[in-house]
PDB file of C-alpha atoms in Angstrom:
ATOM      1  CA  UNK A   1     110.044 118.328 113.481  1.00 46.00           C
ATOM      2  CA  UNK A   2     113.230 118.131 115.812  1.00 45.00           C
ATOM      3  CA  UNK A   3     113.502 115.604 118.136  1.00 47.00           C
ATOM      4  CA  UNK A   4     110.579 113.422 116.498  1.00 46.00           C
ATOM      5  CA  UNK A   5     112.254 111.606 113.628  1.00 45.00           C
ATOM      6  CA  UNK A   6     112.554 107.879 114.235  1.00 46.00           C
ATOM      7  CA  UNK A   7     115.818 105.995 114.275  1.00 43.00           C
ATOM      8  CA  UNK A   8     115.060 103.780 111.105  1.00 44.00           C
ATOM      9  CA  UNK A   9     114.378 106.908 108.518  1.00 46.00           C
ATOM     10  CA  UNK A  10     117.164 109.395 110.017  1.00 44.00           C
ATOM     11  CA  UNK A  11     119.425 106.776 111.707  1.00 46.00           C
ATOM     12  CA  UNK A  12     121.517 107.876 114.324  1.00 43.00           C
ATOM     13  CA  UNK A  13     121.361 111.903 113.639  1.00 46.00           C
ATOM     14  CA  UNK A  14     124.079 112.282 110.905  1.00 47.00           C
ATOM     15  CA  UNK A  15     122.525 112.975 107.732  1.00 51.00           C
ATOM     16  CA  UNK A  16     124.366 111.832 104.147  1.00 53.00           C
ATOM     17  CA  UNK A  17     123.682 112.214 101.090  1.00 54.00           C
ATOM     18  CA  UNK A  18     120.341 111.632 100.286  1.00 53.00           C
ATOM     19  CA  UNK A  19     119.169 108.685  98.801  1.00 54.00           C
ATOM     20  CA  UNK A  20     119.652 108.834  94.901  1.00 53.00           C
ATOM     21  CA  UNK A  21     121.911 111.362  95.124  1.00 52.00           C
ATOM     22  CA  UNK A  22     124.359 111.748  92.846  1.00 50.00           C
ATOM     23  CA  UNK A  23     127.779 110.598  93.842  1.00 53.00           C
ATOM     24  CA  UNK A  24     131.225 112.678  93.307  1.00 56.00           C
ATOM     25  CA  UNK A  25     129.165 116.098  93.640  1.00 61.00           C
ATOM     26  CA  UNK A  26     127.317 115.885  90.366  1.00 81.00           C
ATOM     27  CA  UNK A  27     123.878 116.665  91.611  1.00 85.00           C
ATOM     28  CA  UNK A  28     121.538 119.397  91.027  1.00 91.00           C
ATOM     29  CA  UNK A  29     120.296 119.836  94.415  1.00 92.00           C
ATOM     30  CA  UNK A  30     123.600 119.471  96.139  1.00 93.00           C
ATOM     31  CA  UNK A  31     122.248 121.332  99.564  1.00 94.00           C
ATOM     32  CA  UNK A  32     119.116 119.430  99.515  1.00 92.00           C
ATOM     33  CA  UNK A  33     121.004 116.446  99.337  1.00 90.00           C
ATOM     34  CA  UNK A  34     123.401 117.436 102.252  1.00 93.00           C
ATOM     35  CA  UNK A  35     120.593 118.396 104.747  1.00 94.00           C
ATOM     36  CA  UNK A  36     117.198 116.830 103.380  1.00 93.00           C
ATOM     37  CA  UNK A  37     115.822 113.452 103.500  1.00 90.00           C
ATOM     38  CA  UNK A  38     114.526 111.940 100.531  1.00 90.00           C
ATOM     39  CA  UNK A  39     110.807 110.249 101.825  1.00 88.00           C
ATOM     40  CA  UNK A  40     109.787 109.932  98.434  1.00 89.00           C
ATOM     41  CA  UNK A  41     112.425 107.673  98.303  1.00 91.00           C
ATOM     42  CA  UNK A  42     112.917 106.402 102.025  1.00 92.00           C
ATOM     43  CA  UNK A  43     109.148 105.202 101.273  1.00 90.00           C
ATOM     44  CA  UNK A  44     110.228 103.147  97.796  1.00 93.00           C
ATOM     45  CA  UNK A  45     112.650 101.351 100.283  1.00 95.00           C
ATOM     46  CA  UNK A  46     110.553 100.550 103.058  1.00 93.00           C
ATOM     47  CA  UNK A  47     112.054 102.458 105.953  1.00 92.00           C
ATOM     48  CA  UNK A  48     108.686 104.365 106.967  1.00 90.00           C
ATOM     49  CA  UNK A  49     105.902 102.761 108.829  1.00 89.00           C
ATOM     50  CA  UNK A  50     102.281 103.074 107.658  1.00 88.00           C
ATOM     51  CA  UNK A  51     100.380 105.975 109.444  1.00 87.00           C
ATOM     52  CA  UNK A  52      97.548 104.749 111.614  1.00 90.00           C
ATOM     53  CA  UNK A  53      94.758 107.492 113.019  1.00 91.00           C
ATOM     54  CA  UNK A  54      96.110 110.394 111.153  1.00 91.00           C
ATOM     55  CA  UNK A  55      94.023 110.426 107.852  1.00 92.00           C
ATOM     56  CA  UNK A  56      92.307 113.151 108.123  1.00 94.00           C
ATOM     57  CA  UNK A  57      95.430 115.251 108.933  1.00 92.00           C
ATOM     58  CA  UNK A  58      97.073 113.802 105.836  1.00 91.00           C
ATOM     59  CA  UNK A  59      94.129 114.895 103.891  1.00 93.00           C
ATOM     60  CA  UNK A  60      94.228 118.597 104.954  1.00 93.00           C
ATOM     61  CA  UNK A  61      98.183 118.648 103.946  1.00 92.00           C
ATOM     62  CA  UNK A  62      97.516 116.907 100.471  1.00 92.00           C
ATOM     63  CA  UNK A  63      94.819 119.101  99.432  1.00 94.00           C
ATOM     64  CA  UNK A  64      97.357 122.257 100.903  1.00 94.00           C
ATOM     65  CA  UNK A  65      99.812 121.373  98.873  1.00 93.00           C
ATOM     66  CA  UNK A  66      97.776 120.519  95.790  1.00 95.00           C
ATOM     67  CA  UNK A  67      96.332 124.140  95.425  1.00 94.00           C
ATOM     68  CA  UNK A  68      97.421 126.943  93.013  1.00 94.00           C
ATOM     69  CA  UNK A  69      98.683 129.247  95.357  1.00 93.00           C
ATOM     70  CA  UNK A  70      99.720 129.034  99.399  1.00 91.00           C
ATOM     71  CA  UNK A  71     100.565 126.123  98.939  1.00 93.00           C
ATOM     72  CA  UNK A  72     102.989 125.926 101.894  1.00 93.00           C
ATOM     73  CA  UNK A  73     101.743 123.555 105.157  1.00 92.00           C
ATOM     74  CA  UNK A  74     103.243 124.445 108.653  1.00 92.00           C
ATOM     75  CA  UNK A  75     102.576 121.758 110.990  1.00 92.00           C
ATOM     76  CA  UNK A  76     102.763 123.443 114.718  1.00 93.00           C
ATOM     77  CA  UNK A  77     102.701 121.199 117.812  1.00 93.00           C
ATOM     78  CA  UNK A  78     104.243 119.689 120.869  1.00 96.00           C
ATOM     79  CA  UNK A  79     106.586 117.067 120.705  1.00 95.00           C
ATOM     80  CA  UNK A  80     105.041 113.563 120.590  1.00 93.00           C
ATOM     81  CA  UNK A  81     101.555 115.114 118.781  1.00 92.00           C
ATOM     82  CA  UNK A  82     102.356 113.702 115.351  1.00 91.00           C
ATOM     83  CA  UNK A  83     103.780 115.906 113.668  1.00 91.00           C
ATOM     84  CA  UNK A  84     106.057 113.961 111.950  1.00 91.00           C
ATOM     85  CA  UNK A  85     103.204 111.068 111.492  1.00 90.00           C
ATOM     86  CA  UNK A  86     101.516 113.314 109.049  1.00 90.00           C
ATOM     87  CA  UNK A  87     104.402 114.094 107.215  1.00 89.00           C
ATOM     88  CA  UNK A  88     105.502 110.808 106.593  1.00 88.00           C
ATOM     89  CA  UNK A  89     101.978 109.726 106.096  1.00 81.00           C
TER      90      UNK A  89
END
């Protein structure tokens, strides 16, 4: 969520490309790459902290995301809930 991300994944607020992107504009996800973050990726390289306290949230998303259809998780909060803590989780 905005305003939640922590300095050592998104760094100072300017996004690149993403990690394993393909240099010189020869990617296949070109707008992905502009705006996204890789955390598949940002995890491989060590730059997200384990999630403490949050299993059960984590949980809920996986098995959202694992089924057939609706598949889609919305995570709605305040700032500071942990939000992003799931996510990254």
């Amino acid at each position: 969520a905005p305003g939640e991300h922590p300095s050592g994944v998104w760094g100072n607020g300017e996004r690149g490309p993403a990690p394993g992107a393909r240099p010189g504009g020869n990617s296949k996800t070109p707008t992905l790459d502009k705006y996204g973050t890789d955390l598949t990726e940002a995890a491989r390289q060590g730059r997200i902290d384990p999630v403490i306290g949050r299993e059960k949230e984590i949980e809920q998303t996986v098995e959202v995301l694992a089924r057939r259809g609706k598949n889609n998780p919305v995570l709605i909060g305040e700032a500071g809930v942990g939000k992003t803590a799931v996510v990254e989780g």
